Amino acid sequence: MPGTTFFLLAGAAVLLGSAVQSAVGLGLGLVAAPVFVVLEPSLMPGTLLTTTVLLPLLTVRAEWRHVDWHGLRWGLPARLPGAVAGAWLLTATDPRLLGALVGSMVLVAVAASLYGTRRAGGPGAEVGQGTRRFSPAALVAVGAAAGLTGTATSIAGPPLALLYQRQPPARVRATLGGFFLGGTLISLLTLAGAGELTARQVGTGLLLVPFVVAGFAAGRPLARRLGPARLRTAVLAVVSLSGAALLVRSLPL
């Protein structure tokens, strides 16, 4: 098992990411993945995927009335072929290149999120009464993308969040929670089938679960105290710094 330093730093990242995700719907993978890859790349993505299973379960349990079941029905099955592609990418990529990939994806996600704030909507959506009903094509596309990125790097949130970013906060958190719960299980099973999920990864992930519970508890009141725009700005700033640091570390010496 990794040493005390790993558990302190990784635990802090998991706690912060869990608090952010509990409040806004995503953030655990974006905050914690760069830290995991820098500290112990051999544990990725299995350890973080194992750790994150509980958080969406807690979210769905708390806000299940707001889940977009139409979105899950179309988007979640599409995670399976995406997960298969992600598992192949993992077996074909060395740790340094994977670190660069994670860092690049984080920065691309930030840029896409900032661009998304300038738009009133997105493709594949029809305006409903306070919500948007997304087309099957849009849901399948983001589901497959989330499956690929989630399995290869533990970061599955950006495609889904960009699609749902204009929805009511409770709907965003509950629906992303449903996607993450089903998708994380799909990714873990796919990695196990590909021989890329080790007992060391799973054991380390389970030891970090208490940080998830603490982060979820911290994020619930945070959602009421901080406005979504201010919290989202802080998250994007932290994520940008993490992604940039990861990219620098992945450069050849």
mmCIF file with all atom_site columns, N, CA and C in Angstrom, residues 83-110:
data_model
loop_
_atom_site.group_PDB
_atom_site.id
_atom_site.type_symbol
_atom_site.label_atom_id
_atom_site.label_alt_id
_atom_site.label_comp_id
_atom_site.label_asym_id
_atom_site.label_entity_id
_atom_site.label_seq_id
_atom_site.pdbx_PDB_ins_code
_atom_site.Cartn_x
_atom_site.Cartn_y
_atom_site.Cartn_z
_atom_site.occupancy
_atom_site.B_iso_or_equiv
_atom_site.pdbx_formal_charge
_atom_site.auth_seq_id
_atom_site.auth_comp_id
_atom_site.auth_asym_id
_atom_site.auth_atom_id
_atom_site.pdbx_PDB_model_num
ATOM 1  N N  . ALA A 1 83  ? -16.421 2.838  -22.699 1.00 0.00 ? 83  ALA A N  1
ATOM 2  C CA . ALA A 1 83  ? -15.549 2.252  -21.686 1.00 0.00 ? 83  ALA A CA 1
ATOM 3  C C  . ALA A 1 83  ? -14.590 1.235  -22.298 1.00 0.00 ? 83  ALA A C  1
ATOM 4  N N  . VAL A 1 84  ? -15.077 0.450  -23.267 1.00 0.00 ? 84  VAL A N  1
ATOM 5  C CA . VAL A 1 84  ? -14.211 -0.514 -23.946 1.00 0.00 ? 84  VAL A CA 1
ATOM 6  C C  . VAL A 1 84  ? -13.074 0.216  -24.658 1.00 0.00 ? 84  VAL A C  1
ATOM 7  N N  . ALA A 1 85  ? -13.405 1.307  -25.338 1.00 0.00 ? 85  ALA A N  1
ATOM 8  C CA . ALA A 1 85  ? -12.370 2.095  -26.011 1.00 0.00 ? 85  ALA A CA 1
ATOM 9  C C  . ALA A 1 85  ? -11.391 2.686  -25.003 1.00 0.00 ? 85  ALA A C  1
ATOM 10 N N  . GLY A 1 86  ? -11.912 3.125  -23.849 1.00 0.00 ? 86  GLY A N  1
ATOM 11 C CA . GLY A 1 86  ? -11.041 3.678  -22.820 1.00 0.00 ? 86  GLY A CA 1
ATOM 12 C C  . GLY A 1 86  ? -10.099 2.644  -22.235 1.00 0.00 ? 86  GLY A C  1
ATOM 13 N N  . ALA A 1 87  ? -10.587 1.406  -22.039 1.00 0.00 ? 87  ALA A N  1
ATOM 14 C CA . ALA A 1 87  ? -9.732  0.338  -21.521 1.00 0.00 ? 87  ALA A CA 1
ATOM 15 C C  . ALA A 1 87  ? -8.611  0.012  -22.516 1.00 0.00 ? 87  ALA A C  1
ATOM 16 N N  . TRP A 1 88  ? -8.945  0.018  -23.808 1.00 0.00 ? 88  TRP A N  1
ATOM 17 C CA . TRP A 1 88  ? -7.910  -0.208 -24.819 1.00 0.00 ? 88  TRP A CA 1
ATOM 18 C C  . TRP A 1 88  ? -6.870  0.901  -24.781 1.00 0.00 ? 88  TRP A C  1
ATOM 19 N N  . LEU A 1 89  ? -7.312  2.139  -24.635 1.00 0.00 ? 89  LEU A N  1
ATOM 20 C CA . LEU A 1 89  ? -6.387  3.266  -24.577 1.00 0.00 ? 89  LEU A CA 1
ATOM 21 C C  . LEU A 1 89  ? -5.456  3.129  -23.381 1.00 0.00 ? 89  LEU A C  1
ATOM 22 N N  . LEU A 1 90  ? -6.002  2.642  -22.273 1.00 0.00 ? 90  LEU A N  1
ATOM 23 C CA . LEU A 1 90  ? -5.195  2.490  -21.065 1.00 0.00 ? 90  LEU A CA 1
ATOM 24 C C  . LEU A 1 90  ? -4.091  1.464  -21.268 1.00 0.00 ? 90  LEU A C  1
ATOM 25 N N  . THR A 1 91  ? -4.409  0.345  -21.928 1.00 0.00 ? 91  THR A N  1
ATOM 26 C CA . THR A 1 91  ? -3.398  -0.691 -22.149 1.00 0.00 ? 91  THR A CA 1
ATOM 27 C C  . THR A 1 91  ? -2.355  -0.255 -23.168 1.00 0.00 ? 91  THR A C  1
ATOM 28 N N  . ALA A 1 92  ? -2.696  0.700  -24.038 1.00 0.00 ? 92  ALA A N  1
ATOM 29 C CA . ALA A 1 92  ? -1.785  1.107  -25.102 1.00 0.00 ? 92  ALA A CA 1
ATOM 30 C C  . ALA A 1 92  ? -0.988  2.364  -24.764 1.00 0.00 ? 92  ALA A C  1
ATOM 31 N N  . THR A 1 93  ? -1.156  2.906  -23.549 1.00 0.00 ? 93  THR A N  1
ATOM 32 C CA . THR A 1 93  ? -0.551  4.184  -23.195 1.00 0.00 ? 93  THR A CA 1
ATOM 33 C C  . THR A 1 93  ? 0.357   4.024  -21.982 1.00 0.00 ? 93  THR A C  1
ATOM 34 N N  . ASP A 1 94  ? 1.594   4.577  -22.047 1.00 0.00 ? 94  ASP A N  1
ATOM 35 C CA . ASP A 1 94  ? 2.483   4.511  -20.893 1.00 0.00 ? 94  ASP A CA 1
ATOM 36 C C  . ASP A 1 94  ? 2.086   5.576  -19.864 1.00 0.00 ? 94  ASP A C  1
ATOM 37 N N  . PRO A 1 95  ? 2.526   5.451  -18.604 1.00 0.00 ? 95  PRO A N  1
ATOM 38 C CA . PRO A 1 95  ? 2.085   6.368  -17.548 1.00 0.00 ? 95  PRO A CA 1
ATOM 39 C C  . PRO A 1 95  ? 2.362   7.840  -17.837 1.00 0.00 ? 95  PRO A C  1
ATOM 40 N N  . ARG A 1 96  ? 3.538   8.139  -18.432 1.00 0.00 ? 96  ARG A N  1
ATOM 41 C CA . ARG A 1 96  ? 3.855   9.542  -18.712 1.00 0.00 ? 96  ARG A CA 1
ATOM 42 C C  . ARG A 1 96  ? 2.886   10.125 -19.733 1.00 0.00 ? 96  ARG A C  1
ATOM 43 N N  . LEU A 1 97  ? 2.608   9.376  -20.762 1.00 0.00 ? 97  LEU A N  1
ATOM 44 C CA . LEU A 1 97  ? 1.676   9.851  -21.781 1.00 0.00 ? 97  LEU A CA 1
ATOM 45 C C  . LEU A 1 97  ? 0.270   9.950  -21.212 1.00 0.00 ? 97  LEU A C  1
ATOM 46 N N  . LEU A 1 98  ? -0.093  8.999  -20.341 1.00 0.00 ? 98  LEU A N  1
ATOM 47 C CA . LEU A 1 98  ? -1.407  9.058  -19.717 1.00 0.00 ? 98  LEU A CA 1
ATOM 48 C C  . LEU A 1 98  ? -1.536  10.300 -18.849 1.00 0.00 ? 98  LEU A C  1
ATOM 49 N N  . GLY A 1 99  ? -0.445  10.641 -18.133 1.00 0.00 ? 99  GLY A N  1
ATOM 50 C CA . GLY A 1 99  ? -0.471  11.862 -17.340 1.00 0.00 ? 99  GLY A CA 1
ATOM 51 C C  . GLY A 1 99  ? -0.682  13.097 -18.196 1.00 0.00 ? 99  GLY A C  1
ATOM 52 N N  . ALA A 1 100 ? 0.002   13.138 -19.344 1.00 0.00 ? 100 ALA A N  1
ATOM 53 C CA . ALA A 1 100 ? -0.179  14.261 -20.256 1.00 0.00 ? 100 ALA A CA 1
ATOM 54 C C  . ALA A 1 100 ? -1.606  14.304 -20.789 1.00 0.00 ? 100 ALA A C  1
ATOM 55 N N  . LEU A 1 101 ? -2.165  13.116 -21.042 1.00 0.00 ? 101 LEU A N  1
ATOM 56 C CA . LEU A 1 101 ? -3.538  13.034 -21.542 1.00 0.00 ? 101 LEU A CA 1
ATOM 57 C C  . LEU A 1 101 ? -4.523  13.582 -20.513 1.00 0.00 ? 101 LEU A C  1
ATOM 58 N N  . VAL A 1 102 ? -4.337  13.184 -19.248 1.00 0.00 ? 102 VAL A N  1
ATOM 59 C CA . VAL A 1 102 ? -5.224  13.668 -18.202 1.00 0.00 ? 102 VAL A CA 1
ATOM 60 C C  . VAL A 1 102 ? -5.126  15.180 -18.081 1.00 0.00 ? 102 VAL A C  1
ATOM 61 N N  . GLY A 1 103 ? -3.893  15.699 -18.045 1.00 0.00 ? 103 GLY A N  1
ATOM 62 C CA . GLY A 1 103 ? -3.727  17.145 -17.937 1.00 0.00 ? 103 GLY A CA 1
ATOM 63 C C  . GLY A 1 103 ? -4.355  17.899 -19.090 1.00 0.00 ? 103 GLY A C  1
ATOM 64 N N  . SER A 1 104 ? -4.173  17.385 -20.310 1.00 0.00 ? 104 SER A N  1
ATOM 65 C CA . SER A 1 104 ? -4.762  18.022 -21.483 1.00 0.00 ? 104 SER A CA 1
ATOM 66 C C  . SER A 1 104 ? -6.278  18.010 -21.424 1.00 0.00 ? 104 SER A C  1
ATOM 67 N N  . MET A 1 105 ? -6.839  16.868 -20.998 1.00 0.00 ? 105 MET A N  1
ATOM 68 C CA . MET A 1 105 ? -8.283  16.762 -20.918 1.00 0.00 ? 105 MET A CA 1
ATOM 69 C C  . MET A 1 105 ? -8.859  17.726 -19.885 1.00 0.00 ? 105 MET A C  1
ATOM 70 N N  . VAL A 1 106 ? -8.141  17.889 -18.783 1.00 0.00 ? 106 VAL A N  1
ATOM 71 C CA . VAL A 1 106 ? -8.600  18.825 -17.758 1.00 0.00 ? 106 VAL A CA 1
ATOM 72 C C  . VAL A 1 106 ? -8.659  20.239 -18.317 1.00 0.00 ? 106 VAL A C  1
ATOM 73 N N  . LEU A 1 107 ? -7.608  20.656 -18.999 1.00 0.00 ? 107 LEU A N  1
ATOM 74 C CA . LEU A 1 107 ? -7.570  22.011 -19.547 1.00 0.00 ? 107 LEU A CA 1
ATOM 75 C C  . LEU A 1 107 ? -8.598  22.197 -20.663 1.00 0.00 ? 107 LEU A C  1
ATOM 76 N N  . VAL A 1 108 ? -8.782  21.174 -21.480 1.00 0.00 ? 108 VAL A N  1
ATOM 77 C CA . VAL A 1 108 ? -9.811  21.252 -22.522 1.00 0.00 ? 108 VAL A CA 1
ATOM 78 C C  . VAL A 1 108 ? -11.189 21.368 -21.881 1.00 0.00 ? 108 VAL A C  1
ATOM 79 N N  . ALA A 1 109 ? -11.418 20.615 -20.798 1.00 0.00 ? 109 ALA A N  1
ATOM 80 C CA . ALA A 1 109 ? -12.706 20.679 -20.109 1.00 0.00 ? 109 ALA A CA 1
ATOM 81 C C  . ALA A 1 109 ? -12.958 22.071 -19.554 1.00 0.00 ? 109 ALA A C  1
ATOM 82 N N  . VAL A 1 110 ? -11.917 22.690 -19.004 1.00 0.00 ? 110 VAL A N  1
ATOM 83 C CA . VAL A 1 110 ? -12.061 24.049 -18.477 1.00 0.00 ? 110 VAL A CA 1
ATOM 84 C C  . VAL A 1 110 ? -12.402 25.021 -19.602 1.00 0.00 ? 110 VAL A C  1
#
